[in-house]
mmCIF file of C-alpha atoms in Angstrom:
data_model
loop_
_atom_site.group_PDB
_atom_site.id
_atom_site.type_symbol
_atom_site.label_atom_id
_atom_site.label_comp_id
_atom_site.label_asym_id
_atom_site.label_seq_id
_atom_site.Cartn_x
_atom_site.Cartn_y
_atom_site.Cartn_z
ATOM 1 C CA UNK A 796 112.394 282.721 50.363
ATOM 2 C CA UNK A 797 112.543 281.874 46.456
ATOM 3 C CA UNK A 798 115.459 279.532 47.516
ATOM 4 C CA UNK A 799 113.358 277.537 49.598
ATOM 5 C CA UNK A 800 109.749 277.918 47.599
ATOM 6 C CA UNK A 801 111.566 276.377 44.788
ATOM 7 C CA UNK A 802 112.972 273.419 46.658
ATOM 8 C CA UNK A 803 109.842 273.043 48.008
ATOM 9 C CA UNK A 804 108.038 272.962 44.599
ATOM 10 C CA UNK A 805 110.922 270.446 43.439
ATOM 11 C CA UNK A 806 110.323 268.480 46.337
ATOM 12 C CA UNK A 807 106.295 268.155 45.826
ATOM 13 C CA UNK A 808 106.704 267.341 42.374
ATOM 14 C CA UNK A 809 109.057 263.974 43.771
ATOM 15 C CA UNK A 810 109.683 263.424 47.429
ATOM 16 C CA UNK A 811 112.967 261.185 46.438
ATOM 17 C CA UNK A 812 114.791 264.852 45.850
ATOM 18 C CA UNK A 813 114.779 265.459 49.177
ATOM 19 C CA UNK A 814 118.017 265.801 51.087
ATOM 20 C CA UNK A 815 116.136 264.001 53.985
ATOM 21 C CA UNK A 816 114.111 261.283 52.079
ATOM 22 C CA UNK A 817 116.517 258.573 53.179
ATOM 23 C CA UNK A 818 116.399 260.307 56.573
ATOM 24 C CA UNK A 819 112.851 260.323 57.086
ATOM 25 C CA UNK A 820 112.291 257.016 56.145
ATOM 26 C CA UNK A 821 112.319 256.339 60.117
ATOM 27 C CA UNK A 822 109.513 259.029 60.413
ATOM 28 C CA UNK A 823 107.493 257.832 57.426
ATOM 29 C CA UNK A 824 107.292 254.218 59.031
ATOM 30 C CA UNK A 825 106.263 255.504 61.940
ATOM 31 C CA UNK A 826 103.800 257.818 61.234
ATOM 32 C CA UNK A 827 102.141 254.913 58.633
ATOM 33 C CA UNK A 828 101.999 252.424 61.645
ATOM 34 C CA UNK A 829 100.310 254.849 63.900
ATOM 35 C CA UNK A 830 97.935 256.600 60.818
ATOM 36 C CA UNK A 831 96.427 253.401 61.311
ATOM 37 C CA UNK A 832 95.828 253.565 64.573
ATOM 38 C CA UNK A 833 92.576 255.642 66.237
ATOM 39 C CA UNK A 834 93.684 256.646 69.479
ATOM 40 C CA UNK A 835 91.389 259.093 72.137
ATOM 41 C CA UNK A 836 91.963 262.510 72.719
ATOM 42 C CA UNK A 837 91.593 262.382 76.825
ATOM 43 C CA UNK A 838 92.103 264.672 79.250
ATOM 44 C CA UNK A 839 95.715 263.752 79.694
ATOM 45 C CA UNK A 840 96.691 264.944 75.985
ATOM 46 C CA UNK A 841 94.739 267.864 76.294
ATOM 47 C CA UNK A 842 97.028 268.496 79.982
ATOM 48 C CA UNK A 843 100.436 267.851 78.262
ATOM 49 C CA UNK A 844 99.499 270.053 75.414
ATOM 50 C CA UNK A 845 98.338 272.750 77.606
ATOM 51 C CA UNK A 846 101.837 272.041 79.618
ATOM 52 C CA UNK A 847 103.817 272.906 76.426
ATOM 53 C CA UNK A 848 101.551 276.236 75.976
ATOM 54 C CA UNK A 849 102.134 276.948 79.741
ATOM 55 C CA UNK A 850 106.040 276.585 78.718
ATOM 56 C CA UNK A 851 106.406 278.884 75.625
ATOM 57 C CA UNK A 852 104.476 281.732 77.687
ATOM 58 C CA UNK A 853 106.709 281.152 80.333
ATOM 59 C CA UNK A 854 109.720 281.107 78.415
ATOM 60 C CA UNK A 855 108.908 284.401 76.603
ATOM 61 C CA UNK A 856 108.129 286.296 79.579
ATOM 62 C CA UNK A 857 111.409 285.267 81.216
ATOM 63 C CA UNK A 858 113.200 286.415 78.083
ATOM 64 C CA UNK A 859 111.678 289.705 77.810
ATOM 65 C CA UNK A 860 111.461 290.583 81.616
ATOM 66 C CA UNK A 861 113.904 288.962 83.516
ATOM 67 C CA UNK A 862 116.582 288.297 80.971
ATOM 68 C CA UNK A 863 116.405 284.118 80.284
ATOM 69 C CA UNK A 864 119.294 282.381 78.713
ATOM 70 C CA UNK A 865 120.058 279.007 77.340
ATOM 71 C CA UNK A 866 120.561 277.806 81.022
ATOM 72 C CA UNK A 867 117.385 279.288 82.142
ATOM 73 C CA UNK A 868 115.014 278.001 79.193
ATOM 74 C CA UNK A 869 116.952 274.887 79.493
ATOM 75 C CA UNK A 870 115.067 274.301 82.514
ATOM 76 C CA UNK A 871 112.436 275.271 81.793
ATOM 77 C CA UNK A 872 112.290 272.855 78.996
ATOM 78 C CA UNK A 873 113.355 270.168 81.655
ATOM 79 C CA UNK A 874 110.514 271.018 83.927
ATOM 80 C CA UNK A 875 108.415 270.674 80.947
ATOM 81 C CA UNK A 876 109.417 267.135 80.044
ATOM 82 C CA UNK A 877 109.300 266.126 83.361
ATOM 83 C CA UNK A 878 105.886 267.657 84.355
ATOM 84 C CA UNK A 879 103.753 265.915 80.798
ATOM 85 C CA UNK A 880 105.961 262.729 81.716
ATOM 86 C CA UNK A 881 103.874 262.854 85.393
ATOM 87 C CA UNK A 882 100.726 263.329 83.066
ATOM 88 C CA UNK A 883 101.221 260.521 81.114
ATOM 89 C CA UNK A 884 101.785 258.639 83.818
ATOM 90 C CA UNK A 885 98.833 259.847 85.829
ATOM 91 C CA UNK A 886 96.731 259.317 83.040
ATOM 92 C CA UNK A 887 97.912 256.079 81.388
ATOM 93 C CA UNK A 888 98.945 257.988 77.966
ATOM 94 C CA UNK A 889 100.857 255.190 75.858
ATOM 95 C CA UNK A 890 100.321 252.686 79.131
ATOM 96 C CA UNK A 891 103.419 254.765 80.194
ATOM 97 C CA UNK A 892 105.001 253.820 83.663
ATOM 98 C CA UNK A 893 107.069 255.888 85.885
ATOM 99 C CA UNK A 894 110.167 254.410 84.633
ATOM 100 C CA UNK A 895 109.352 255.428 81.219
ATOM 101 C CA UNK A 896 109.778 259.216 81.401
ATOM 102 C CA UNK A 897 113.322 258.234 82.220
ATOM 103 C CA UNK A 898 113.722 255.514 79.399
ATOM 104 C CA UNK A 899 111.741 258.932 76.991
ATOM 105 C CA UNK A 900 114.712 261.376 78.434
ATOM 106 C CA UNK A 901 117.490 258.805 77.770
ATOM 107 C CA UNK A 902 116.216 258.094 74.143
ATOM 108 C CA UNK A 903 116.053 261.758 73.428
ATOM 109 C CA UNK A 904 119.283 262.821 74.777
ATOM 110 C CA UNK A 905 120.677 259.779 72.788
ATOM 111 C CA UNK A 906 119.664 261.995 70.101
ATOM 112 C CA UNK A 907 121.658 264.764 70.494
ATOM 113 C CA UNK A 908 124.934 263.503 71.802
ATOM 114 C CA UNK A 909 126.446 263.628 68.686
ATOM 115 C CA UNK A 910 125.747 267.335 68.909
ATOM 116 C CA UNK A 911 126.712 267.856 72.300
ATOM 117 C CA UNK A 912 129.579 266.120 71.361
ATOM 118 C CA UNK A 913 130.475 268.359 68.348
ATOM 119 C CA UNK A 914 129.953 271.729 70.544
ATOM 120 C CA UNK A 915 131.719 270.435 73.610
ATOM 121 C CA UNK A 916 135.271 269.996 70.875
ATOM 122 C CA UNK A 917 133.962 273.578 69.814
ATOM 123 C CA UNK A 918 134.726 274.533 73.238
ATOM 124 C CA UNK A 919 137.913 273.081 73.364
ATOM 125 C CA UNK A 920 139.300 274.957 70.931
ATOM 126 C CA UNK A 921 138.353 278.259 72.483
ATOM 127 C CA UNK A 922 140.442 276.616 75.145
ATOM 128 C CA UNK A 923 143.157 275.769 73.394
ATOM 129 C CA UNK A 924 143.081 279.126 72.002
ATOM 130 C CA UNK A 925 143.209 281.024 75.268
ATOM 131 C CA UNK A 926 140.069 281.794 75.905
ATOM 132 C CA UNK A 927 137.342 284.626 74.883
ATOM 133 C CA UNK A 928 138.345 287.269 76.786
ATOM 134 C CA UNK A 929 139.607 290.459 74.891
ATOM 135 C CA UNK A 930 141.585 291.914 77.255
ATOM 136 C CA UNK A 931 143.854 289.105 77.946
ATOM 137 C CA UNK A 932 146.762 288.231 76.198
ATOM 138 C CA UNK A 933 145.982 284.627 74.180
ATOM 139 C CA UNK A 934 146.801 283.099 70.743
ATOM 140 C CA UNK A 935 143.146 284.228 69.576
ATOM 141 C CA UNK A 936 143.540 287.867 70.339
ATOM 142 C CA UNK A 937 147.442 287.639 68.970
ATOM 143 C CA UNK A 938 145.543 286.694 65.674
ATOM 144 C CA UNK A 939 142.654 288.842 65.796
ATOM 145 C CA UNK A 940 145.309 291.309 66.216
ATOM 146 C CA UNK A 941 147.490 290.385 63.322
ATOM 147 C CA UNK A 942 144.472 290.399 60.853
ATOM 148 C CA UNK A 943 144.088 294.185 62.588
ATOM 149 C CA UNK A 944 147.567 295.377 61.802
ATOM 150 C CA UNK A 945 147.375 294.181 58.610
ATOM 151 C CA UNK A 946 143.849 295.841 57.335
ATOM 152 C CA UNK A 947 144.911 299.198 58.415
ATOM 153 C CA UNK A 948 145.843 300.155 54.822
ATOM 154 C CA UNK A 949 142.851 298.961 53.092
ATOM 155 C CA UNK A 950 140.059 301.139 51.675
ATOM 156 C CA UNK A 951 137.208 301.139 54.130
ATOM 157 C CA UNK A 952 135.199 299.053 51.485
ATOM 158 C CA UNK A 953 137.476 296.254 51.477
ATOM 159 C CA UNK A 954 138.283 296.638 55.372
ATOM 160 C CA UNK A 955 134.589 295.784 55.833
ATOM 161 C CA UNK A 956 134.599 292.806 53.354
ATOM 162 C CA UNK A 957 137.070 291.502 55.436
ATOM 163 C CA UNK A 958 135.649 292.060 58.128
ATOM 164 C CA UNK A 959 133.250 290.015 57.286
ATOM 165 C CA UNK A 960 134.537 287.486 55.353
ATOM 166 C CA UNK A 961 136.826 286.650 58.972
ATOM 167 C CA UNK A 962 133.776 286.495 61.153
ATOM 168 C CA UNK A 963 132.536 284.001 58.883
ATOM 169 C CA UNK A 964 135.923 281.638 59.115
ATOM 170 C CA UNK A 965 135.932 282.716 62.584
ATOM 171 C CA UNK A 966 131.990 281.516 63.448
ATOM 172 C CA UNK A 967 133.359 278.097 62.971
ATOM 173 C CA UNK A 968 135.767 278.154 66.270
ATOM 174 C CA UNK A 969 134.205 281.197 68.263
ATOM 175 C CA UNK A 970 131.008 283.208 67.905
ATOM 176 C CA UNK A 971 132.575 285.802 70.527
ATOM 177 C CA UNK A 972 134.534 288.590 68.177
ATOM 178 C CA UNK A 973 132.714 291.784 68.711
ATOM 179 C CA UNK A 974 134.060 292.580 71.764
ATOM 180 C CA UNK A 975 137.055 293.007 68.664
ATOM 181 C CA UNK A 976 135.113 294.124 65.627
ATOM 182 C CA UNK A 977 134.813 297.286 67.455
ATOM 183 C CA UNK A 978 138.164 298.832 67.637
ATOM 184 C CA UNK A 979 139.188 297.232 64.935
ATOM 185 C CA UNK A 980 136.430 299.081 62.911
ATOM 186 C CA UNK A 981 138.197 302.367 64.641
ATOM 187 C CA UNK A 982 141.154 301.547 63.466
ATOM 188 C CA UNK A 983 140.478 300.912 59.986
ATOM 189 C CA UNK A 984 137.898 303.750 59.579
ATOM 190 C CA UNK A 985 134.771 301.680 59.382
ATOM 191 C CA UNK A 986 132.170 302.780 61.441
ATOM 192 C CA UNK A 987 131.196 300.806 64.361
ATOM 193 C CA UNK A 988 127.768 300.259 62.843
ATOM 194 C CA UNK A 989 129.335 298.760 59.754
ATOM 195 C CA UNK A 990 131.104 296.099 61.835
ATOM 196 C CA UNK A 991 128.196 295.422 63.959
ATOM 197 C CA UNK A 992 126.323 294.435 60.357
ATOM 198 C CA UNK A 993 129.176 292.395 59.264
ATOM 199 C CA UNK A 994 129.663 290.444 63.074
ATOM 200 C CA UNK A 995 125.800 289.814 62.477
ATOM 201 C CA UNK A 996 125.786 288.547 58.641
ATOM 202 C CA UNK A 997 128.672 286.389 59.309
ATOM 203 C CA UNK A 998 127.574 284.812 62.229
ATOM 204 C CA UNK A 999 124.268 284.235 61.493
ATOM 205 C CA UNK A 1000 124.581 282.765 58.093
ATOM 206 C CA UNK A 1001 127.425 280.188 58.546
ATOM 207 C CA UNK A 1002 125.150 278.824 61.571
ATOM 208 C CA UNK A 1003 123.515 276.757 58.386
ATOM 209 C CA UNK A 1004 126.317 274.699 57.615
ATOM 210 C CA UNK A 1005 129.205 274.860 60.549
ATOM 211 C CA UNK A 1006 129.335 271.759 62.494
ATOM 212 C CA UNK A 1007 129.442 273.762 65.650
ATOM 213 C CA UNK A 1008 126.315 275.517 65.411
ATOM 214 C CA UNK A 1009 124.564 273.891 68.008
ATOM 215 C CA UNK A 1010 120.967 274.996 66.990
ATOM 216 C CA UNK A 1011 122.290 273.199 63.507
ATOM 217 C CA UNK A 1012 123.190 270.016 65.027
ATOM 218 C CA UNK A 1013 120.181 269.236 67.474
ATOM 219 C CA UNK A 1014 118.105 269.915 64.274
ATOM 220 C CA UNK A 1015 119.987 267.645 62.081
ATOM 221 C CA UNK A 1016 119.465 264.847 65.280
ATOM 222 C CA UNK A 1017 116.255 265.011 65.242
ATOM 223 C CA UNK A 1018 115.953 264.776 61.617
ATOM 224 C CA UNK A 1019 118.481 261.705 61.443
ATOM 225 C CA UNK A 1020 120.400 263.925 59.234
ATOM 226 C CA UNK A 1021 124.151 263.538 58.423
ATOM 227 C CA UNK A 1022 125.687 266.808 58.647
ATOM 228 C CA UNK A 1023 128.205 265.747 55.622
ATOM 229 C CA UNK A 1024 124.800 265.094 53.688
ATOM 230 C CA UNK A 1025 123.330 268.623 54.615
ATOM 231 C CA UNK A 1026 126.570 270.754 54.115
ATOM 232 C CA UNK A 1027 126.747 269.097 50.614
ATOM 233 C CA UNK A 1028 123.066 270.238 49.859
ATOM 234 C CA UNK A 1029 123.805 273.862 52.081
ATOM 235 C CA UNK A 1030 126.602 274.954 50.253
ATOM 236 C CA UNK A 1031 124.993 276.367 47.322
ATOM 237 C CA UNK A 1032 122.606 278.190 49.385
ATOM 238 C CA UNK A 1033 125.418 279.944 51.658
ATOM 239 C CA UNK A 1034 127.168 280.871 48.433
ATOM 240 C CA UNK A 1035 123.702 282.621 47.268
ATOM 241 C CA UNK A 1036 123.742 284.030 51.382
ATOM 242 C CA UNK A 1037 127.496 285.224 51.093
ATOM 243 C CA UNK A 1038 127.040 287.098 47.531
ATOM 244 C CA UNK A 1039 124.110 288.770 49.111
ATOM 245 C CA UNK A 1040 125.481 289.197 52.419
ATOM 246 C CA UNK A 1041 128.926 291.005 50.592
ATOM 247 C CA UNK A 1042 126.663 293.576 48.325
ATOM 248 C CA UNK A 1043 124.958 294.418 51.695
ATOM 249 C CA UNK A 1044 128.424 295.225 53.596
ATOM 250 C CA UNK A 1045 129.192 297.162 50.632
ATOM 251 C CA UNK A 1046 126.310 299.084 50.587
ATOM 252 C CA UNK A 1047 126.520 300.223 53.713
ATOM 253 C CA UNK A 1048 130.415 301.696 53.586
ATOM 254 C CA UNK A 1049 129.249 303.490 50.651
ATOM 255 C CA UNK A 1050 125.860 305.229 51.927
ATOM 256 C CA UNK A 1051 127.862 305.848 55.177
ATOM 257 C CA UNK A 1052 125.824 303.775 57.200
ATOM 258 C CA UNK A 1053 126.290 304.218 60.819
#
């Protein structure tokens, strides 16, 4: 939170800090041109809003009660699109035609190929590597069982470190290493809880800056960000995240958290 307060202070005091002022220079023209434009609020806006609404409170009951995924809220995000698209065509938002919603989808996906792109060699890898599965015998579980073998003399402190430190490398290829962490945290007498706390810090954290992240990449589209640009300007902040994420791992081993 201080991290980002003070960047945002920085950034009030001159805009032309910003990591994304070059960026945003798209946005800025575009919001200018329309500022000076008054346009209605109709009964068509108020619809599409009210669409997005209907969305969200459909997408968090299916998560809570009947177990949504990305596929799921994917289409729900599809039916979404599609359904204000019929509303602004309906209502004459934009003097948007019917061929228009497609023309919309194509220009947004446009957006995120480079990110589709990016996950879809993510995949690949997994692939290359064998696969996810822990029970079957591939080149990733050969390694994740080398880095085993070898941490079994460590004291539990640095067993966890480790342990977290390799989930972090790992995040970059394959999110999937729990199903792991959990013997492994057996076998080097770290309680399961421990490892649970390290998978989480280490995959959560390096989502900021690894070009696989998904989440990271359809953000940086849609800002008409270059990831090289953003890593250079992230890295400080994951080395604040990693010093703070080690003390926690730490911590824990030595209050016997479990």
């Amino acid at each position: 939170i201080v991290f980002t307060m003070r960047y945002a202070a920085k950034i009030k005091k001159n805009p032309k800090l910003s990591v994304a002022y070059e960026s945003d220079a798209y946005y800025r023209n575009e919001f200018r041109m329309d500022s000076k434009q008054e346009l209605p609020f109709t009964l068509g806006h108020k619809l599409v809003l009210l669409s997005i609404l209907a969305t969200i409170i459909w997408t968090i009951w299916g998560v809570i009660t009947q177990g949504y995924y990305i596929p799921e809220i994917a289409s729900q995000f599809f039916v979404m699109g599609f359904v204000s698209g019929i509303i602004g065509v309906v209502f004459k938002l934009n003097d948007m035609r019917l061929n228009d919603i497609a023309k919309a989808f194509d220009k947004g996906a446009a957006d995120l190929l480079g990110a589709a792109l990016c996950v879809g060699m993510a995949q690949g890898i997994i692939i290359v590597l064998g696969g996810t599965s822990p029970t079957d015998g591939t080149v990733l579980n050969t390694i994740l069982h080398t880095i085993g073998e070898g941490m079994k003399n460590f004291p539990p402190v640095i067993s966890a470190w480790l342990m977290y430190v390799f989930q972090s490398v790992f995040n970059f290829f394959v999110a999937l290493t729990m199903p792991i962490m959990a013997p492994l945290a057996d076998i080097v007498g770290v309680s399961r809880q421990v490892a649970v706390l390290a998978f989480q810090l280490g995959d959560a954290f390096t989502n900021f800056i690894v070009p696989t992240s998904g989440c990271l990449l359809g953000a940086l589209a849609a800002a008409k960000l270059d990831w090289g640009k953003w890593a250079k300007f992230q890295i400080k902040f994951q080395a604040i995240l990693f010093v703070c994420s080690s003390l926690a791992v730490i911590i824990a081993v030595m209050i016997g958290f479990s």
